Amino acid sequence: MIACNRRFGEAGVAKSSIHVRSAGGIERGFIVLVCRACIDPPCMKVCPTNALSKRIGGGVILNSSKCVGCKLCVNACTIGAIFWDEENEKPVICVHCGYCVDYCPYNVIRMEEIS
Ligand code: SF4
Ligand code: SF4
């Protein structure tokens, strides 16, 4: 989360597009929430201003200048992988740069091609 936020030159985790939360109790461990690069992204389909476009290889690319901050994409993502930038009132969506992978000391996350 901290590595992702660093892409924006920010401290903390407010603009991270990857989050970790409890799966419900210590024994059940944790869940990594991050975009799974849908080939047919539901988040893109609900955007009323076409601010989201398909990314080659899966997922979406955000054009912030077209975004009106309606949050429809946040609710449309089936796995809850779109987060919210409260400061700019825009969604925070993974750009699949792979930066976080290099910083995970336990090799929990990796990049792979979607077939
Ligand atoms: S918050 Fe922005 S990107 Fe998301 S659906 Fe609304 S206009 Fe589109
Ligand atoms: S943000 Fe969610 S709905 Fe959109 S491409 Fe990623 S996983 Fe799919």
mmCIF file of N, CA and C and ligand atoms in Angstrom:
data_model
loop_
_atom_site.group_PDB
_atom_site.id
_atom_site.type_symbol
_atom_site.label_atom_id
_atom_site.label_comp_id
_atom_site.label_asym_id
_atom_site.label_seq_id
_atom_site.Cartn_x
_atom_site.Cartn_y
_atom_site.Cartn_z
ATOM 1 N N MET A 1 0.833 -1.201 0.000
ATOM 2 C CA MET A 1 0.000 0.000 0.000
ATOM 3 C C MET A 1 0.869 1.252 0.000
ATOM 4 N N ILE A 2 1.901 1.231 0.831
ATOM 5 C CA ILE A 2 2.786 2.396 0.916
ATOM 6 C C ILE A 2 3.555 2.569 -0.397
ATOM 7 N N ALA A 3 3.993 1.459 -0.987
ATOM 8 C CA ALA A 3 4.737 1.541 -2.252
ATOM 9 C C ALA A 3 3.854 2.143 -3.338
ATOM 10 N N CYS A 4 2.597 1.720 -3.402
ATOM 11 C CA CYS A 4 1.671 2.225 -4.413
ATOM 12 C C CYS A 4 1.463 3.725 -4.234
ATOM 13 N N ASN A 5 1.245 4.135 -3.001
ATOM 14 C CA ASN A 5 1.020 5.554 -2.719
ATOM 15 C C ASN A 5 2.223 6.395 -3.131
ATOM 16 N N ARG A 6 3.390 5.793 -3.021
ATOM 17 C CA ARG A 6 4.638 6.500 -3.339
ATOM 18 C C ARG A 6 4.705 6.881 -4.819
ATOM 19 N N ARG A 7 3.978 6.146 -5.652
ATOM 20 C CA ARG A 7 3.946 6.476 -7.094
ATOM 21 C C ARG A 7 3.477 7.910 -7.302
ATOM 22 N N PHE A 8 2.623 8.391 -6.379
ATOM 23 C CA PHE A 8 2.085 9.743 -6.491
ATOM 24 C C PHE A 8 2.921 10.756 -5.716
ATOM 25 N N GLY A 9 4.041 10.278 -5.163
ATOM 26 C CA GLY A 9 4.899 11.164 -4.385
ATOM 27 C C GLY A 9 4.264 11.557 -3.066
ATOM 28 N N GLU A 10 3.381 10.672 -2.527
ATOM 29 C CA GLU A 10 2.659 10.992 -1.297
ATOM 30 C C GLU A 10 3.069 10.034 -0.186
ATOM 31 N N ALA A 11 2.942 10.520 1.047
ATOM 32 C CA ALA A 11 3.147 9.647 2.194
ATOM 33 C C ALA A 11 1.800 9.037 2.575
ATOM 34 N N GLY A 12 1.830 7.983 3.407
ATOM 35 C CA GLY A 12 0.590 7.360 3.851
ATOM 36 C C GLY A 12 0.051 6.394 2.812
ATOM 37 N N VAL A 13 -1.261 6.124 2.885
ATOM 38 C CA VAL A 13 -1.864 5.140 1.980
ATOM 39 C C VAL A 13 -3.141 5.656 1.311
ATOM 40 N N ALA A 14 -3.440 6.929 1.454
ATOM 41 C CA ALA A 14 -4.724 7.464 0.991
ATOM 42 C C ALA A 14 -4.937 7.300 -0.511
ATOM 43 N N LYS A 15 -3.872 7.279 -1.288
ATOM 44 C CA LYS A 15 -4.031 7.182 -2.742
ATOM 45 C C LYS A 15 -3.518 5.857 -3.289
ATOM 46 N N SER A 16 -3.472 4.884 -2.418
ATOM 47 C CA SER A 16 -3.043 3.554 -2.848
ATOM 48 C C SER A 16 -4.184 2.843 -3.566
ATOM 49 N N SER A 17 -3.868 2.138 -4.637
ATOM 50 C CA SER A 17 -4.891 1.368 -5.349
ATOM 51 C C SER A 17 -4.826 -0.110 -4.988
ATOM 52 N N ILE A 18 -4.067 -0.437 -3.954
ATOM 53 C CA ILE A 18 -4.065 -1.803 -3.422
ATOM 54 C C ILE A 18 -4.245 -1.702 -1.907
ATOM 55 N N HIS A 19 -5.181 -2.482 -1.383
ATOM 56 C CA HIS A 19 -5.455 -2.446 0.054
ATOM 57 C C HIS A 19 -5.447 -3.870 0.604
ATOM 58 N N VAL A 20 -5.180 -3.962 1.894
ATOM 59 C CA VAL A 20 -5.182 -5.259 2.572
ATOM 60 C C VAL A 20 -6.159 -5.164 3.726
ATOM 61 N N ARG A 21 -7.063 -6.148 3.816
ATOM 62 C CA ARG A 21 -7.986 -6.132 4.955
ATOM 63 C C ARG A 21 -8.118 -7.529 5.540
ATOM 64 N N SER A 22 -8.599 -7.577 6.748
ATOM 65 C CA SER A 22 -8.784 -8.855 7.425
ATOM 66 C C SER A 22 -9.860 -9.672 6.703
ATOM 67 N N ALA A 23 -9.652 -10.963 6.632
ATOM 68 C CA ALA A 23 -10.659 -11.849 6.046
ATOM 69 C C ALA A 23 -11.711 -12.215 7.088
ATOM 70 N N GLY A 24 -11.571 -11.689 8.299
ATOM 71 C CA GLY A 24 -12.554 -11.959 9.350
ATOM 72 C C GLY A 24 -11.964 -12.825 10.443
ATOM 73 N N GLY A 25 -11.141 -12.236 11.277
ATOM 74 C CA GLY A 25 -10.530 -12.998 12.362
ATOM 75 C C GLY A 25 -9.095 -13.369 12.037
ATOM 76 N N ILE A 26 -8.284 -13.470 13.075
ATOM 77 C CA ILE A 26 -6.849 -13.728 12.891
ATOM 78 C C ILE A 26 -6.604 -15.036 12.145
ATOM 79 N N GLU A 27 -7.354 -16.073 12.454
ATOM 80 C CA GLU A 27 -7.114 -17.383 11.844
ATOM 81 C C GLU A 27 -7.396 -17.406 10.343
ATOM 82 N N ARG A 28 -8.271 -16.532 9.898
ATOM 83 C CA ARG A 28 -8.633 -16.538 8.469
ATOM 84 C C ARG A 28 -7.694 -15.693 7.627
ATOM 85 N N GLY A 29 -6.810 -14.958 8.258
ATOM 86 C CA GLY A 29 -5.795 -14.217 7.523
ATOM 87 C C GLY A 29 -6.302 -12.928 6.904
ATOM 88 N N PHE A 30 -5.703 -12.595 5.764
ATOM 89 C CA PHE A 30 -5.958 -11.297 5.158
ATOM 90 C C PHE A 30 -6.278 -11.447 3.673
ATOM 91 N N ILE A 31 -6.945 -10.409 3.147
ATOM 92 C CA ILE A 31 -7.297 -10.380 1.723
ATOM 93 C C ILE A 31 -6.628 -9.172 1.086
ATOM 94 N N VAL A 32 -6.017 -9.394 -0.080
ATOM 95 C CA VAL A 32 -5.452 -8.281 -0.840
ATOM 96 C C VAL A 32 -6.511 -7.820 -1.836
ATOM 97 N N LEU A 33 -6.869 -6.554 -1.730
ATOM 98 C CA LEU A 33 -7.860 -5.981 -2.641
ATOM 99 C C LEU A 33 -7.139 -5.161 -3.697
ATOM 100 N N VAL A 34 -7.202 -5.625 -4.929
ATOM 101 C CA VAL A 34 -6.586 -4.899 -6.042
ATOM 102 C C VAL A 34 -7.292 -5.322 -7.327
ATOM 103 N N CYS A 35 -7.297 -4.466 -8.304
ATOM 104 C CA CYS A 35 -7.960 -4.757 -9.578
ATOM 105 C C CYS A 35 -7.439 -6.052 -10.189
ATOM 106 N N ARG A 36 -8.370 -6.890 -10.637
ATOM 107 C CA ARG A 36 -7.995 -8.173 -11.246
ATOM 108 C C ARG A 36 -7.970 -8.075 -12.774
ATOM 109 N N ALA A 37 -7.997 -6.875 -13.291
ATOM 110 C CA ALA A 37 -7.843 -6.640 -14.733
ATOM 111 C C ALA A 37 -8.899 -7.384 -15.559
ATOM 112 N N CYS A 38 -10.171 -7.089 -15.293
ATOM 113 C CA CYS A 38 -11.263 -7.710 -16.051
ATOM 114 C C CYS A 38 -11.069 -7.440 -17.547
ATOM 115 N N ILE A 39 -11.355 -8.453 -18.353
ATOM 116 C CA ILE A 39 -11.288 -8.279 -19.808
ATOM 117 C C ILE A 39 -12.490 -7.457 -20.295
ATOM 118 N N ASP A 40 -13.630 -7.649 -19.624
ATOM 119 C CA ASP A 40 -14.850 -6.913 -19.973
ATOM 120 C C ASP A 40 -15.285 -6.133 -18.721
ATOM 121 N N PRO A 41 -14.631 -5.019 -18.429
ATOM 122 C CA PRO A 41 -14.756 -4.392 -17.101
ATOM 123 C C PRO A 41 -16.130 -3.786 -16.803
ATOM 124 N N PRO A 42 -16.810 -4.286 -15.758
ATOM 125 C CA PRO A 42 -18.098 -3.709 -15.380
ATOM 126 C C PRO A 42 -17.983 -2.255 -14.928
ATOM 127 N N CYS A 43 -16.848 -1.889 -14.367
ATOM 128 C CA CYS A 43 -16.668 -0.497 -13.915
ATOM 129 C C CYS A 43 -16.729 0.462 -15.106
ATOM 130 N N MET A 44 -16.167 0.048 -16.210
ATOM 131 C CA MET A 44 -16.144 0.901 -17.407
ATOM 132 C C MET A 44 -17.553 1.090 -17.974
ATOM 133 N N LYS A 45 -18.342 0.021 -17.916
ATOM 134 C CA LYS A 45 -19.674 0.053 -18.533
ATOM 135 C C LYS A 45 -20.607 1.056 -17.872
ATOM 136 N N VAL A 46 -20.434 1.300 -16.568
ATOM 137 C CA VAL A 46 -21.378 2.181 -15.871
ATOM 138 C C VAL A 46 -20.943 3.647 -15.889
ATOM 139 N N CYS A 47 -19.754 3.922 -16.370
ATOM 140 C CA CYS A 47 -19.253 5.304 -16.337
ATOM 141 C C CYS A 47 -20.040 6.167 -17.332
ATOM 142 N N PRO A 48 -20.715 7.208 -16.845
ATOM 143 C CA PRO A 48 -21.574 8.005 -17.716
ATOM 144 C C PRO A 48 -20.819 8.968 -18.630
ATOM 145 N N THR A 49 -19.524 9.145 -18.382
ATOM 146 C CA THR A 49 -18.777 10.136 -19.165
ATOM 147 C C THR A 49 -17.634 9.526 -19.979
ATOM 148 N N ASN A 50 -17.590 8.203 -20.024
ATOM 149 C CA ASN A 50 -16.500 7.498 -20.723
ATOM 150 C C ASN A 50 -15.123 7.894 -20.198
ATOM 151 N N ALA A 51 -15.077 8.119 -18.891
ATOM 152 C CA ALA A 51 -13.784 8.452 -18.280
ATOM 153 C C ALA A 51 -12.900 7.219 -18.126
ATOM 154 N N LEU A 52 -13.527 6.045 -18.230
ATOM 155 C CA LEU A 52 -12.767 4.799 -18.130
ATOM 156 C C LEU A 52 -12.732 4.126 -19.492
ATOM 157 N N SER A 53 -11.548 3.747 -19.908
ATOM 158 C CA SER A 53 -11.412 3.032 -21.177
ATOM 159 C C SER A 53 -10.675 1.729 -20.929
ATOM 160 N N LYS A 54 -10.860 0.782 -21.841
ATOM 161 C CA LYS A 54 -10.224 -0.530 -21.677
ATOM 162 C C LYS A 54 -8.713 -0.416 -21.788
ATOM 163 N N ARG A 55 -8.047 -1.075 -20.876
ATOM 164 C CA ARG A 55 -6.592 -1.142 -20.940
ATOM 165 C C ARG A 55 -6.201 -2.419 -21.684
ATOM 166 N N ILE A 56 -5.240 -2.317 -22.570
ATOM 167 C CA ILE A 56 -4.758 -3.512 -23.260
ATOM 168 C C ILE A 56 -4.160 -4.459 -22.216
ATOM 169 N N GLY A 57 -4.656 -5.694 -22.195
ATOM 170 C CA GLY A 57 -4.190 -6.646 -21.203
ATOM 171 C C GLY A 57 -5.143 -6.774 -20.023
ATOM 172 N N GLY A 58 -6.217 -5.983 -20.029
ATOM 173 C CA GLY A 58 -7.221 -6.082 -18.969
ATOM 174 C C GLY A 58 -7.234 -4.870 -18.059
ATOM 175 N N GLY A 59 -8.410 -4.626 -17.438
ATOM 176 C CA GLY A 59 -8.547 -3.478 -16.558
ATOM 177 C C GLY A 59 -8.885 -2.213 -17.319
ATOM 178 N N VAL A 60 -8.761 -1.098 -16.647
ATOM 179 C CA VAL A 60 -9.185 0.176 -17.231
ATOM 180 C C VAL A 60 -8.127 1.258 -17.027
ATOM 181 N N ILE A 61 -8.263 2.291 -17.866
ATOM 182 C CA ILE A 61 -7.431 3.490 -17.714
ATOM 183 C C ILE A 61 -8.377 4.648 -17.425
ATOM 184 N N LEU A 62 -8.057 5.424 -16.397
ATOM 185 C CA LEU A 62 -8.891 6.564 -16.006
ATOM 186 C C LEU A 62 -8.403 7.839 -16.682
ATOM 187 N N ASN A 63 -9.346 8.535 -17.314
ATOM 188 C CA ASN A 63 -9.072 9.878 -17.812
ATOM 189 C C ASN A 63 -9.711 10.846 -16.817
ATOM 190 N N SER A 64 -8.908 11.344 -15.902
ATOM 191 C CA SER A 64 -9.421 12.168 -14.799
ATOM 192 C C SER A 64 -10.172 13.404 -15.275
ATOM 193 N N SER A 65 -9.766 13.940 -16.413
ATOM 194 C CA SER A 65 -10.406 15.175 -16.882
ATOM 195 C C SER A 65 -11.864 14.940 -17.295
ATOM 196 N N LYS A 66 -12.216 13.690 -17.596
ATOM 197 C CA LYS A 66 -13.599 13.371 -17.964
ATOM 198 C C LYS A 66 -14.444 12.943 -16.766
ATOM 199 N N CYS A 67 -13.789 12.629 -15.652
ATOM 200 C CA CYS A 67 -14.489 12.080 -14.485
ATOM 201 C C CYS A 67 -15.245 13.173 -13.738
ATOM 202 N N VAL A 68 -16.522 12.882 -13.428
ATOM 203 C CA VAL A 68 -17.351 13.849 -12.690
ATOM 204 C C VAL A 68 -17.541 13.421 -11.226
ATOM 205 N N GLY A 69 -16.852 12.365 -10.808
ATOM 206 C CA GLY A 69 -16.882 11.965 -9.400
ATOM 207 C C GLY A 69 -18.188 11.359 -8.929
ATOM 208 N N CYS A 70 -18.879 10.659 -9.809
ATOM 209 C CA CYS A 70 -20.194 10.104 -9.444
ATOM 210 C C CYS A 70 -20.099 8.832 -8.593
ATOM 211 N N LYS A 71 -18.959 8.182 -8.579
ATOM 212 C CA LYS A 71 -18.712 6.948 -7.802
ATOM 213 C C LYS A 71 -19.438 5.711 -8.338
ATOM 214 N N LEU A 72 -20.049 5.792 -9.492
ATOM 215 C CA LEU A 72 -20.740 4.598 -10.013
ATOM 216 C C LEU A 72 -19.767 3.452 -10.237
ATOM 217 N N CYS A 73 -18.570 3.772 -10.662
ATOM 218 C CA CYS A 73 -17.571 2.724 -10.907
ATOM 219 C C CYS A 73 -17.187 2.010 -9.608
ATOM 220 N N VAL A 74 -17.144 2.769 -8.515
ATOM 221 C CA VAL A 74 -16.788 2.177 -7.215
ATOM 222 C C VAL A 74 -17.776 1.072 -6.871
ATOM 223 N N ASN A 75 -19.062 1.356 -7.065
ATOM 224 C CA ASN A 75 -20.098 0.372 -6.740
ATOM 225 C C ASN A 75 -20.149 -0.760 -7.757
ATOM 226 N N ALA A 76 -19.704 -0.503 -8.972
ATOM 227 C CA ALA A 76 -19.795 -1.528 -10.025
ATOM 228 C C ALA A 76 -18.699 -2.576 -9.934
ATOM 229 N N CYS A 77 -17.583 -2.229 -9.357
ATOM 230 C CA CYS A 77 -16.490 -3.212 -9.267
ATOM 231 C C CYS A 77 -16.904 -4.341 -8.339
ATOM 232 N N THR A 78 -16.967 -5.543 -8.870
ATOM 233 C CA THR A 78 -17.513 -6.687 -8.127
ATOM 234 C C THR A 78 -16.638 -7.122 -6.958
ATOM 235 N N ILE A 79 -15.387 -6.725 -6.957
ATOM 236 C CA ILE A 79 -14.512 -7.142 -5.853
ATOM 237 C C ILE A 79 -14.098 -5.972 -4.962
ATOM 238 N N GLY A 80 -14.675 -4.817 -5.184
ATOM 239 C CA GLY A 80 -14.368 -3.663 -4.329
ATOM 240 C C GLY A 80 -12.948 -3.160 -4.488
ATOM 241 N N ALA A 81 -12.459 -3.179 -5.728
ATOM 242 C CA ALA A 81 -11.056 -2.813 -5.947
ATOM 243 C C ALA A 81 -10.878 -1.384 -6.460
ATOM 244 N N ILE A 82 -11.961 -0.592 -6.426
ATOM 245 C CA ILE A 82 -11.807 0.818 -6.772
ATOM 246 C C ILE A 82 -11.930 1.629 -5.487
ATOM 247 N N PHE A 83 -10.905 2.390 -5.209
ATOM 248 C CA PHE A 83 -10.861 3.180 -3.973
ATOM 249 C C PHE A 83 -11.119 4.650 -4.314
ATOM 250 N N TRP A 84 -11.161 5.492 -3.286
ATOM 251 C CA TRP A 84 -11.607 6.863 -3.516
ATOM 252 C C TRP A 84 -10.597 7.868 -3.007
ATOM 253 N N ASP A 85 -10.252 8.796 -3.873
ATOM 254 C CA ASP A 85 -9.351 9.894 -3.514
ATOM 255 C C ASP A 85 -10.213 11.039 -2.986
ATOM 256 N N GLU A 86 -10.286 11.156 -1.665
ATOM 257 C CA GLU A 86 -11.163 12.160 -1.038
ATOM 258 C C GLU A 86 -10.718 13.580 -1.381
ATOM 259 N N GLU A 87 -9.441 13.761 -1.548
ATOM 260 C CA GLU A 87 -8.909 15.101 -1.814
ATOM 261 C C GLU A 87 -9.359 15.606 -3.186
ATOM 262 N N ASN A 88 -9.256 14.750 -4.181
ATOM 263 C CA ASN A 88 -9.596 15.160 -5.552
ATOM 264 C C ASN A 88 -10.970 14.691 -6.004
ATOM 265 N N GLU A 89 -11.624 13.861 -5.160
ATOM 266 C CA GLU A 89 -12.928 13.296 -5.479
ATOM 267 C C GLU A 89 -12.923 12.562 -6.814
ATOM 268 N N LYS A 90 -11.943 11.668 -6.928
ATOM 269 C CA LYS A 90 -11.807 10.821 -8.120
ATOM 270 C C LYS A 90 -11.507 9.391 -7.657
ATOM 271 N N PRO A 91 -11.830 8.414 -8.506
ATOM 272 C CA PRO A 91 -11.500 7.043 -8.141
ATOM 273 C C PRO A 91 -9.996 6.787 -8.206
ATOM 274 N N VAL A 92 -9.567 5.834 -7.408
ATOM 275 C CA VAL A 92 -8.176 5.374 -7.461
ATOM 276 C C VAL A 92 -8.213 3.939 -7.960
ATOM 277 N N ILE A 93 -7.657 3.712 -9.131
ATOM 278 C CA ILE A 93 -7.733 2.392 -9.771
ATOM 279 C C ILE A 93 -6.337 1.945 -10.159
ATOM 280 N N CYS A 94 -6.072 0.686 -9.932
ATOM 281 C CA CYS A 94 -4.760 0.107 -10.251
ATOM 282 C C CYS A 94 -4.418 0.328 -11.726
ATOM 283 N N VAL A 95 -3.164 0.728 -11.979
ATOM 284 C CA VAL A 95 -2.712 0.915 -13.358
ATOM 285 C C VAL A 95 -1.830 -0.260 -13.818
ATOM 286 N N HIS A 96 -1.712 -1.262 -12.959
ATOM 287 C CA HIS A 96 -0.979 -2.484 -13.302
ATOM 288 C C HIS A 96 0.464 -2.207 -13.686
ATOM 289 N N CYS A 97 1.089 -1.336 -12.915
ATOM 290 C CA CYS A 97 2.503 -1.030 -13.177
ATOM 291 C C CYS A 97 3.423 -2.089 -12.582
ATOM 292 N N GLY A 98 2.929 -2.824 -11.582
ATOM 293 C CA GLY A 98 3.749 -3.873 -10.970
ATOM 294 C C GLY A 98 4.705 -3.361 -9.902
ATOM 295 N N TYR A 99 4.627 -2.090 -9.584
ATOM 296 C CA TYR A 99 5.540 -1.481 -8.607
ATOM 297 C C TYR A 99 5.448 -2.180 -7.251
ATOM 298 N N CYS A 100 4.226 -2.475 -6.824
ATOM 299 C CA CYS A 100 4.011 -3.079 -5.505
ATOM 300 C C CYS A 100 4.659 -4.455 -5.389
ATOM 301 N N VAL A 101 4.675 -5.181 -6.507
ATOM 302 C CA VAL A 101 5.197 -6.554 -6.496
ATOM 303 C C VAL A 101 6.641 -6.570 -5.985
ATOM 304 N N ASP A 102 7.404 -5.610 -6.394
ATOM 305 C CA ASP A 102 8.820 -5.571 -6.007
ATOM 306 C C ASP A 102 9.009 -5.302 -4.522
ATOM 307 N N TYR A 103 7.963 -4.770 -3.872
ATOM 308 C CA TYR A 103 8.101 -4.395 -2.464
ATOM 309 C C TYR A 103 7.467 -5.397 -1.512
ATOM 310 N N CYS A 104 6.807 -6.422 -2.030
ATOM 311 C CA CYS A 104 6.184 -7.411 -1.135
ATOM 312 C C CYS A 104 7.252 -8.417 -0.682
ATOM 313 N N PRO A 105 7.634 -8.402 0.599
ATOM 314 C CA PRO A 105 8.717 -9.272 1.063
ATOM 315 C C PRO A 105 8.319 -10.736 1.136
ATOM 316 N N TYR A 106 7.026 -11.042 1.034
ATOM 317 C CA TYR A 106 6.556 -12.428 1.160
ATOM 318 C C TYR A 106 6.084 -13.009 -0.171
ATOM 319 N N ASN A 107 6.296 -12.264 -1.257
ATOM 320 C CA ASN A 107 5.905 -12.737 -2.602
ATOM 321 C C ASN A 107 4.444 -13.162 -2.682
ATOM 322 N N VAL A 108 3.595 -12.396 -2.019
ATOM 323 C CA VAL A 108 2.164 -12.700 -2.031
ATOM 324 C C VAL A 108 1.532 -12.293 -3.355
ATOM 325 N N ILE A 109 2.041 -11.231 -3.956
ATOM 326 C CA ILE A 109 1.454 -10.732 -5.202
ATOM 327 C C ILE A 109 2.442 -10.871 -6.344
ATOM 328 N N ARG A 110 1.891 -11.078 -7.544
ATOM 329 C CA ARG A 110 2.735 -11.152 -8.726
ATOM 330 C C ARG A 110 1.926 -10.684 -9.931
ATOM 331 N N MET A 111 2.627 -10.323 -10.985
ATOM 332 C CA MET A 111 1.982 -9.935 -12.230
ATOM 333 C C MET A 111 1.889 -11.166 -13.118
ATOM 334 N N GLU A 112 0.752 -11.343 -13.794
ATOM 335 C CA GLU A 112 0.652 -12.432 -14.759
ATOM 336 C C GLU A 112 -0.289 -12.029 -15.889
ATOM 337 N N GLU A 113 -0.048 -12.616 -17.053
ATOM 338 C CA GLU A 113 -0.895 -12.336 -18.207
ATOM 339 C C GLU A 113 -2.257 -12.960 -18.005
ATOM 340 N N ILE A 114 -3.308 -12.236 -18.428
ATOM 341 C CA ILE A 114 -4.668 -12.793 -18.374
ATOM 342 C C ILE A 114 -4.950 -13.438 -19.724
ATOM 343 N N SER A 115 -5.432 -14.670 -19.700
ATOM 344 C CA SER A 115 -5.712 -15.336 -20.983
ATOM 345 C C SER A 115 -7.206 -15.292 -21.273
HETATM 346 S S1 SF4 B 1 -16.474 8.323 -10.646
HETATM 347 FE FE1 SF4 B 1 -15.579 9.077 -12.608
HETATM 348 S S2 SF4 B 1 -14.685 7.241 -13.554
HETATM 349 FE FE2 SF4 B 1 -16.127 6.522 -11.975
HETATM 350 S S3 SF4 B 1 -18.075 6.182 -13.048
HETATM 351 FE FE3 SF4 B 1 -18.147 8.295 -12.224
HETATM 352 S S4 SF4 B 1 -17.362 9.603 -13.883
HETATM 353 FE FE4 SF4 B 1 -16.777 7.474 -14.397
HETATM 354 S S1 SF4 B 2 -11.614 -2.084 -11.150
HETATM 355 FE FE1 SF4 B 2 -12.864 -3.892 -10.643
HETATM 356 S S2 SF4 B 2 -14.414 -4.037 -12.266
HETATM 357 FE FE2 SF4 B 2 -12.816 -2.613 -13.000
HETATM 358 S S3 SF4 B 2 -11.410 -3.899 -14.194
HETATM 359 FE FE3 SF4 B 2 -10.620 -3.863 -12.095
HETATM 360 S S4 SF4 B 2 -11.509 -5.643 -11.031
HETATM 361 FE FE4 SF4 B 2 -12.674 -5.291 -12.934
#
